[in-house]
Tab-separated table of C-alpha atoms in Angstrom:
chain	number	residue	atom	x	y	z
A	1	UNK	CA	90.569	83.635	75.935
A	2	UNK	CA	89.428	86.882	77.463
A	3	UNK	CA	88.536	84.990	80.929
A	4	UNK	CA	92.275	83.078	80.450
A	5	UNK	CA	93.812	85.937	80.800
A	6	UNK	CA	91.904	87.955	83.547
A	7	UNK	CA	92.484	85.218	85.601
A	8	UNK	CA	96.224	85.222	84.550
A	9	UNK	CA	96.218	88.651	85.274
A	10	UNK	CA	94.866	88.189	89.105
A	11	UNK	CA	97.355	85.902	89.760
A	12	UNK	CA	100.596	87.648	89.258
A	13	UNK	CA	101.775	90.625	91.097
A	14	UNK	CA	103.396	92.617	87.917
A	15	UNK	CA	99.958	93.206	86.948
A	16	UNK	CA	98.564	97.012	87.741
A	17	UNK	CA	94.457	96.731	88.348
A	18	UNK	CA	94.227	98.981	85.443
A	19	UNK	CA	95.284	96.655	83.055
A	20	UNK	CA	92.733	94.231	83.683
A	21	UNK	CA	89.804	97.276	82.557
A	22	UNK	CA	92.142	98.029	79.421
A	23	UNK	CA	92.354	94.114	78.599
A	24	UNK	CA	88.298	94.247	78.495
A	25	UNK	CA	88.319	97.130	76.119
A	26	UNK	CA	90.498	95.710	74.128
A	27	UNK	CA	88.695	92.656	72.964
A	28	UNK	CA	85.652	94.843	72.744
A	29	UNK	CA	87.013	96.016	69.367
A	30	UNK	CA	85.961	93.880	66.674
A	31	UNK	CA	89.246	92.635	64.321
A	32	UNK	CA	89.532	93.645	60.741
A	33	UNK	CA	89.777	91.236	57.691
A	34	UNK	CA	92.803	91.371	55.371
A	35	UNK	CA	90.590	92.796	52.882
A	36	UNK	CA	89.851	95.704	55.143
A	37	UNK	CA	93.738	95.477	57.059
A	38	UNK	CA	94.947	96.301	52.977
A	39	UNK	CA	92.524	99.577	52.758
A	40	UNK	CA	93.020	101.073	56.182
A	41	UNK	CA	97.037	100.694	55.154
A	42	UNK	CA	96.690	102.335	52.254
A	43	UNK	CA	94.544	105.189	53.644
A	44	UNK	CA	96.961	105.622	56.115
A	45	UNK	CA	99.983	105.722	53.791
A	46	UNK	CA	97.987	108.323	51.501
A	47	UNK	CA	97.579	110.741	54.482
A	48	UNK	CA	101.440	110.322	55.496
A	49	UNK	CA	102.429	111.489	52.208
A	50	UNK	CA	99.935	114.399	52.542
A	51	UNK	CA	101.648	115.602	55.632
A	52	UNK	CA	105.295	114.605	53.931
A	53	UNK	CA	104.774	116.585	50.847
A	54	UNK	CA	103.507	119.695	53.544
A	55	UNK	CA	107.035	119.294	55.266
A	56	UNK	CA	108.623	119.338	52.498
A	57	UNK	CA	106.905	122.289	51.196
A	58	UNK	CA	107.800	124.470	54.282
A	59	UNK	CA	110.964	123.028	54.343
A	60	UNK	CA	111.296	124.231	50.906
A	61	UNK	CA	109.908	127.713	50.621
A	62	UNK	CA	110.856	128.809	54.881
A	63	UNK	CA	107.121	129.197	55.571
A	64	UNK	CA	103.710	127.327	55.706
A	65	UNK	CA	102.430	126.086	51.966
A	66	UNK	CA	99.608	127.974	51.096
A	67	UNK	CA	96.710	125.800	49.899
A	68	UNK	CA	96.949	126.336	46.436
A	69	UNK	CA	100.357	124.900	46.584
A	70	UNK	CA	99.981	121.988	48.589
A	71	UNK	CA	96.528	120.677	46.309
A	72	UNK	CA	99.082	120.441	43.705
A	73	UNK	CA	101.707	118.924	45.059
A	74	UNK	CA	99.342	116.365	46.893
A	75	UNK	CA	97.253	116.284	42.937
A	76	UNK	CA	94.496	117.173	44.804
A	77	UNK	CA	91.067	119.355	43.540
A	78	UNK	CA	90.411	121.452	46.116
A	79	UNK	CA	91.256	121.907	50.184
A	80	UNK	CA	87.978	120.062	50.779
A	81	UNK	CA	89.175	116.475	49.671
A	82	UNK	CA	92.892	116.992	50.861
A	83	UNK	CA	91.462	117.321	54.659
A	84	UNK	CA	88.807	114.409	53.961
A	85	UNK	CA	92.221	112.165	52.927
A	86	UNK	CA	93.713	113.145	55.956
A	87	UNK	CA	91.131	112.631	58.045
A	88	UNK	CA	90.242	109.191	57.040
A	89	UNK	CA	93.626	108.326	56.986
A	90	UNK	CA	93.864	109.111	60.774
A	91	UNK	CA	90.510	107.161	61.105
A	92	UNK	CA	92.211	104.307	59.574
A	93	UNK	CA	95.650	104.136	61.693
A	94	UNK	CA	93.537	104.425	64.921
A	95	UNK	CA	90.975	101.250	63.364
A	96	UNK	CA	94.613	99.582	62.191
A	97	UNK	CA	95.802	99.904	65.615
A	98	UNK	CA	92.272	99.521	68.111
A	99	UNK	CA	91.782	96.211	65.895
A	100	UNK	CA	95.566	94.478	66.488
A	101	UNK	CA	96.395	95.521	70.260
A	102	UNK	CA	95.308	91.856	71.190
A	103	UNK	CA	99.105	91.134	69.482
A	104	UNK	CA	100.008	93.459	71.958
A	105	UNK	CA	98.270	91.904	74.931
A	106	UNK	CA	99.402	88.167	73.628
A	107	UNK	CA	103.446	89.496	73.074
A	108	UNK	CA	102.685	90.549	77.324
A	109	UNK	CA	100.749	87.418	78.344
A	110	UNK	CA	103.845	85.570	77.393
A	111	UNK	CA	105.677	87.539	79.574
A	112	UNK	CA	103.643	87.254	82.423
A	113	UNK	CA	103.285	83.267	82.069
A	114	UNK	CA	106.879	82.917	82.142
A	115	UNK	CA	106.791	84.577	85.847
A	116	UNK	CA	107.343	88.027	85.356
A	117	UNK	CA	108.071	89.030	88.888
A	118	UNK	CA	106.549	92.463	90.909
A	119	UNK	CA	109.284	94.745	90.610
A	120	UNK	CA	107.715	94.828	86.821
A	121	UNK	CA	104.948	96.687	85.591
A	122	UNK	CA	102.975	94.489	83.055
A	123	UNK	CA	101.314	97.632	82.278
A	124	UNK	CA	104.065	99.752	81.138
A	125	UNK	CA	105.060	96.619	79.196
A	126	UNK	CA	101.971	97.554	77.024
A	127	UNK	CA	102.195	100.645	76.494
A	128	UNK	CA	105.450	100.429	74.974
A	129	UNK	CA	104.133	97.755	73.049
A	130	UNK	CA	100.949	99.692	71.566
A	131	UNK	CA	103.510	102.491	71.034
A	132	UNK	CA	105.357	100.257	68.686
A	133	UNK	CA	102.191	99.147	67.171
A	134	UNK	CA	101.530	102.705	66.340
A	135	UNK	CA	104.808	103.102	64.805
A	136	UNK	CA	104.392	99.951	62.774
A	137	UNK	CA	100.638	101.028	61.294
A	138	UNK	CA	102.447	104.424	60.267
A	139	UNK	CA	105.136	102.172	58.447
A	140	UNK	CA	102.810	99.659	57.209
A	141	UNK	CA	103.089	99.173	53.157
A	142	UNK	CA	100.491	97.324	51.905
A	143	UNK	CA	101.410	96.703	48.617
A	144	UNK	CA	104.670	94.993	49.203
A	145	UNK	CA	101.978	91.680	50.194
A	146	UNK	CA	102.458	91.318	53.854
A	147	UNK	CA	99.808	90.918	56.390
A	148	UNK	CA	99.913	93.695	59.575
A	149	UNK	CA	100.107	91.120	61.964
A	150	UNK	CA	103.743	89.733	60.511
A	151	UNK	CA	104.990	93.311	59.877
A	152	UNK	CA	103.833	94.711	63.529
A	153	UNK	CA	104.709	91.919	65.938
A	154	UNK	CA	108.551	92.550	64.805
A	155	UNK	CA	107.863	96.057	66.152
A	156	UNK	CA	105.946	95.057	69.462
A	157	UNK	CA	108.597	92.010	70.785
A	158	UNK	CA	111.287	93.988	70.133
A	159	UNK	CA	109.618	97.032	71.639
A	160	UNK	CA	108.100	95.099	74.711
A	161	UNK	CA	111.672	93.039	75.477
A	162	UNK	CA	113.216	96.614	75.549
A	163	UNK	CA	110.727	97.737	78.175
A	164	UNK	CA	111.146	94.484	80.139
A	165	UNK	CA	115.237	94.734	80.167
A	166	UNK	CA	115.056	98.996	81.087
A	167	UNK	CA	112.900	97.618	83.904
A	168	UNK	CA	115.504	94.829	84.771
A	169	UNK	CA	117.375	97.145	86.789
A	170	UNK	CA	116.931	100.279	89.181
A	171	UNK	CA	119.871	101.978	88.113
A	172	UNK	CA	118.942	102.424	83.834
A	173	UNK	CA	121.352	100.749	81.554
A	174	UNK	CA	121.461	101.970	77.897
A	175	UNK	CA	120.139	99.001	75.757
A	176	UNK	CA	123.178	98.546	73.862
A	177	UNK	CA	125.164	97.296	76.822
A	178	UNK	CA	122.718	94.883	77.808
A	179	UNK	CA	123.454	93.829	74.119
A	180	UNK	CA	127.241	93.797	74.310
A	181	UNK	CA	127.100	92.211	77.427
A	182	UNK	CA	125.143	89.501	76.092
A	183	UNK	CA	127.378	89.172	73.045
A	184	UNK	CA	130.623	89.326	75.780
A	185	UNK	CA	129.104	86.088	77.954
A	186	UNK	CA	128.259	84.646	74.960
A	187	UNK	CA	131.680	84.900	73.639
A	188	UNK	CA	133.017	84.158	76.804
A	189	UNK	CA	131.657	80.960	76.998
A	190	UNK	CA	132.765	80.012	73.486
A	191	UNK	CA	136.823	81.112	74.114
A	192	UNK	CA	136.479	78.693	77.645
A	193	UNK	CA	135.221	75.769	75.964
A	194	UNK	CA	138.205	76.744	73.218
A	195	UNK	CA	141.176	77.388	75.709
A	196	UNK	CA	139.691	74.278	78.162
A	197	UNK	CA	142.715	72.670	76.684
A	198	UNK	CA	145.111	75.202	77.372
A	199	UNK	CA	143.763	75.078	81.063
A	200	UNK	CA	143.850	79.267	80.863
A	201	UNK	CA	140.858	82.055	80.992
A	202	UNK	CA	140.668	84.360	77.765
A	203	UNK	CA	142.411	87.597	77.709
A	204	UNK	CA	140.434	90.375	77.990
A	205	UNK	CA	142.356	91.749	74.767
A	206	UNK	CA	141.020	88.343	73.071
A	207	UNK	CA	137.493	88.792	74.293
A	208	UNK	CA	137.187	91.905	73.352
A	209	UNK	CA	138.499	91.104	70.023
A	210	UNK	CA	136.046	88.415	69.509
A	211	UNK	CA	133.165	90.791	70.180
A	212	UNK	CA	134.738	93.184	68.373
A	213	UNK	CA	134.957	95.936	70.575
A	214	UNK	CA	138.093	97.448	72.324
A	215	UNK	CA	139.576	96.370	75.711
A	216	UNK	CA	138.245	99.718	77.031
A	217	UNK	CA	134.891	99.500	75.392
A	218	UNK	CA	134.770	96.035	77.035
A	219	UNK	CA	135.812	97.336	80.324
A	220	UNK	CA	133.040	100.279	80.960
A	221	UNK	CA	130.546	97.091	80.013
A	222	UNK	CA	131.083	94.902	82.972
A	223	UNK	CA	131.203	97.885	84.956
A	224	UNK	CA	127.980	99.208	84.162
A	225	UNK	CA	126.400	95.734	84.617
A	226	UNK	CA	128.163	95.075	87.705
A	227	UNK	CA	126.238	97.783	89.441
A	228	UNK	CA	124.972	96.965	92.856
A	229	UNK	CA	122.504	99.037	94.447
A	230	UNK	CA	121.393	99.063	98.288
A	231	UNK	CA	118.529	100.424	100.192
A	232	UNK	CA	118.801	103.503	102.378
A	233	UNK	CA	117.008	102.194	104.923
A	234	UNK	CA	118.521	98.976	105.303
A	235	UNK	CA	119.684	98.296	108.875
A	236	UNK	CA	123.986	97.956	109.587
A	237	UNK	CA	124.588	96.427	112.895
A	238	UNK	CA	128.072	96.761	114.052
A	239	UNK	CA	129.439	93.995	115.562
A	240	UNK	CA	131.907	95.786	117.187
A	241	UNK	CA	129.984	98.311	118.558
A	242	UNK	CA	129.261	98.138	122.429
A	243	UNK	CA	125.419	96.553	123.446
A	244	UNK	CA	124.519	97.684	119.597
A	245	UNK	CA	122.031	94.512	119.835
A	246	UNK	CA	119.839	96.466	122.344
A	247	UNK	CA	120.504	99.955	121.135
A	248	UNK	CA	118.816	101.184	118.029
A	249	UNK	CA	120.321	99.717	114.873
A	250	UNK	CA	122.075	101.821	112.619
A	251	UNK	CA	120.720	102.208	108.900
A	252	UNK	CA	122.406	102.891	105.267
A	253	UNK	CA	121.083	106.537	105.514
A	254	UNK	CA	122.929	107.336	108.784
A	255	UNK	CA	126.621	106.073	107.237
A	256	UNK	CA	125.814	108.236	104.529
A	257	UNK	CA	124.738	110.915	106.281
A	258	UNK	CA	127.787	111.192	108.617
A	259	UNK	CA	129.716	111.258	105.595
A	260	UNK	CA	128.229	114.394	104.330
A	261	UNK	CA	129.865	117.843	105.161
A	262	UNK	CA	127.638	119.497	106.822
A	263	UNK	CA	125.278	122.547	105.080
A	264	UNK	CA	124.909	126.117	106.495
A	265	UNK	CA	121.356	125.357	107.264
A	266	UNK	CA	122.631	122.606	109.750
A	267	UNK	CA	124.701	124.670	111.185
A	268	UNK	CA	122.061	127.305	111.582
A	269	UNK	CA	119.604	124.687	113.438
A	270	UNK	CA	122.514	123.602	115.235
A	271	UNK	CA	123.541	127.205	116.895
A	272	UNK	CA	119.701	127.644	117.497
A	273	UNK	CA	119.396	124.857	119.163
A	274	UNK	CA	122.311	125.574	121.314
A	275	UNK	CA	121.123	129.105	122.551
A	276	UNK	CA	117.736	127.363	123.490
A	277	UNK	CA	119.113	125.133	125.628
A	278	UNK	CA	121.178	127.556	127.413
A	279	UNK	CA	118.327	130.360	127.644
A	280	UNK	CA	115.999	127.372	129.231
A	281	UNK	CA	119.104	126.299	131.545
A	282	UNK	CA	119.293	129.707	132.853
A	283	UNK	CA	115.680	129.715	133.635
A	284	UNK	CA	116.130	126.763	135.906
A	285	UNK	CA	119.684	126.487	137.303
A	286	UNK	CA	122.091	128.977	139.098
A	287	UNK	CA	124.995	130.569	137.555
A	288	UNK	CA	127.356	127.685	139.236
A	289	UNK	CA	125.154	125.165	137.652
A	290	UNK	CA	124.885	126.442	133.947
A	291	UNK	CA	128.642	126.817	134.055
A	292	UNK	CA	129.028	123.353	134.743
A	293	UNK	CA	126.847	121.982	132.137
A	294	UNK	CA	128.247	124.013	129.880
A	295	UNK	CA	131.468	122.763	130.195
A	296	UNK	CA	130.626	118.953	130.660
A	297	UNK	CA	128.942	119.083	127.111
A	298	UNK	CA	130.889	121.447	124.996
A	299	UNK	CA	128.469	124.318	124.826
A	300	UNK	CA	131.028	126.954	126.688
A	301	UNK	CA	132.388	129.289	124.241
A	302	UNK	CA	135.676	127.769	123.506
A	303	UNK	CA	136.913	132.006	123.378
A	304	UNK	CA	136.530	131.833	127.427
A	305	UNK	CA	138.043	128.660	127.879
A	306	UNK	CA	142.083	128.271	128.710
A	307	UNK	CA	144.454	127.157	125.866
A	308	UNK	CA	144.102	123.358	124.785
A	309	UNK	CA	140.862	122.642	125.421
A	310	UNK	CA	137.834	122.708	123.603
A	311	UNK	CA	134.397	120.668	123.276
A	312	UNK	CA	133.039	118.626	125.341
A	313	UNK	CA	135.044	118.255	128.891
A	314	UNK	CA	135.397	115.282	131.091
A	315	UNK	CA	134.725	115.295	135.341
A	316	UNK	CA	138.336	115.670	135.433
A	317	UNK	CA	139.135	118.418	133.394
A	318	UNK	CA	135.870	120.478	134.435
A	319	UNK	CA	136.819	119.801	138.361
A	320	UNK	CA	140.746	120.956	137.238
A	321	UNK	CA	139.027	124.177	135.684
A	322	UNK	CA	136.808	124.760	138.570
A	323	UNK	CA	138.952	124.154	141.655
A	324	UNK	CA	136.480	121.313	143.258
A	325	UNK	CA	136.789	117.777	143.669
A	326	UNK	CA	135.799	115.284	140.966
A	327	UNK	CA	132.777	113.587	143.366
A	328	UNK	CA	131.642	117.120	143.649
A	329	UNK	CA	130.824	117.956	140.348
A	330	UNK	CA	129.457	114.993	139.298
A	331	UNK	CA	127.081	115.445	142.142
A	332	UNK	CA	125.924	118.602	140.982
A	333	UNK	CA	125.897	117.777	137.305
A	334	UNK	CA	123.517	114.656	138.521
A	335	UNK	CA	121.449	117.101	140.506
A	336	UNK	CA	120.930	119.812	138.226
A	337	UNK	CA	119.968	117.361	135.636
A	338	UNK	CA	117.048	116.136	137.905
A	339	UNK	CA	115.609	119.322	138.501
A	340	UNK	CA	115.516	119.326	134.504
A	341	UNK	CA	114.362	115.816	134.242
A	342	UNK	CA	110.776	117.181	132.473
A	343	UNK	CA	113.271	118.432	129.593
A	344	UNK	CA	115.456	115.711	130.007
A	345	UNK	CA	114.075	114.648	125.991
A	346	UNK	CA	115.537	117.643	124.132
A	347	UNK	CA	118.682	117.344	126.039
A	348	UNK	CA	118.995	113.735	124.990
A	349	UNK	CA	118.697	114.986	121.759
A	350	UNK	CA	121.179	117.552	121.952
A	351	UNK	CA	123.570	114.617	122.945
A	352	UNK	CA	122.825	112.705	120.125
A	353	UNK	CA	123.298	115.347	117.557
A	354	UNK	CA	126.539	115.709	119.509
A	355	UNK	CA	127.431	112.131	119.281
């Protein structure tokens, strides 16, 4: 059975490498027989009400028991045997539990045979399951004349199908909607099949009252499980975007982005960035050429420029501010950005952040 499932394991893609070491450990651990199952419960029981009755006891007097007083509440001689009780009731819940996590690993097997896919971890599958397992050796009653194994693996499938359905979706819904919305398709189903004859859909006020929840109750449920969620870095293409099949494709991130106000320390890089560029224009150009650029791409202060314009300028409106001709100034706008061709890639940049 071991070798079944390592090579179950190997095959699927929910399955964390981890998982398949744990699985070997696991079936290292010899199982216990009911005889043994009965005393480890009741060992364990004896050392919960040991640290119940020492709750209790601080609860009671607003400060720790002393020892005297919590050997006689517990019935106990002396310290000695009260910490041997607990300690082999610990011993016992951790045998209880080492010696039954192949219920776990069988409760996940099923699981994974039935095609659990790779946006689930197998592995966190178990340890919610051995967590349950836990819980259920810590609740186990012997006496009442049930085995572990029945008691338990009500506590691991419940425990294990709550970890698979919080893993269901990337946006966590509370398990109690995925339970009313089960109940509310369920229902659904059942009112169609009743008002078939009727040729109508159910109310939602009928729906609702068959679940027996209220309209708004019912509402906020197919909402939260109608959830879609997309990936940032999904590429958009617009369609009606000019040559957008050759330029680079926009993505999820970039719509959101633009739709962002923008922070101080954008505008700070943004300012920077500006006073570079002119500083290293300056370097290269004459006066009469800065000015130019300047005014073709917006980064004139708009405080020296006349009434009703601002930004970036077009040939006409820079030529109209300049007193020359159109062909002119696109000339020397073409030529000064040749002699700058070696920095031509930060001013491209500079555009797009513009853009």
């Amino acid at each position: 059975r071991a070798a079944n499932s390592e090579s179950l394991y190997k095959k699927s893609a929910a399955v964390p490498d981890s998982l398949l070491d744990y699985a070997k450990e696991i079936h290292a651990v010899e199982r216990v027989t009911p005889k043994e199952e009965k005393e480890l419960g009741t060992k364990t029981q004896e050392a919960i009400r040991l640290q119940s009755l020492h709750d209790e006891l601080q609860l009671k007097y607003g400060r720790d028991p002393t020892e005297d007083e919590w050997c006689a509440a517990a019935g106990k001689v002396n310290m000695v045997s009260l910490q041997e009780a607990l300690e082999d009731g610990m011993r016992a819940k951790n045998q209880l539990v080492a010696s039954n996590l192949r219920m776990v690993q069988r409760v996940v097997n099923l699981y994974i045979r039935n095609g659990l896919g790779s946006e689930y971890n197998a592995g966190d599958l178990m340890q919610d399951g051995t967590m349950a397992l836990i819980r259920a050796a810590e609740k186990y009653e012997p006496d009442r004349g049930f085995r572990f194994s029945t008691y338990a693996m009500y506590w691991i499938r419940s425990a294990v199908k709550r970890s698979q359905t919080s893993q269901s979706r990337i946006v966590n819904v509370p398990q109690r909607i995925h339970e009313t919305h089960k109940r509310v398709s369920k229902e659904e189903t059942r009112l169609r099949k009743e008002l078939s004859a009727e040729r109508r859909e159910p109310t939602k006020a009928e729906l609702a009252e068959a679940c027996g929840i209220s309209v708004l109750q019912l509402d906020r449920c197919r909402k939260a499980m109608s959830q879609v969620t997309f990936s940032l870095d999904a590429e958009v293409q617009n369609h009606h975007k000019p040559n957008s099949a050759s330029s680079r494709k926009d993505t999820m991130y970039d719509i959101v982005e633009g739709r962002v106000d923008e922070t101080e320390y954008e505008r700070t890089q943004r300012l920077l960035m500006k006073e570079h560029l002119i500083g290293t224009l300056k370097q290269y150009l004459s006066p009469h050429e800065v000015d130019l650029l300047l005014l073709r791409y917006g980064l004139m202060d708009e405080r020296a420029l006349p009434r009703g314009m601002s930004g970036p300028l077009t040939i006409a409106e820079v030529s109209k501010l300049v007193g020359l001709k159109p062909d002119k100034v696109r000339r020397i706008i073409i030529n000064s950005q040749k002699q700058l061709r070696h920095l031509m890639k930060e001013w491209e940049d500079f555009e797009y952040e513009l853009a």
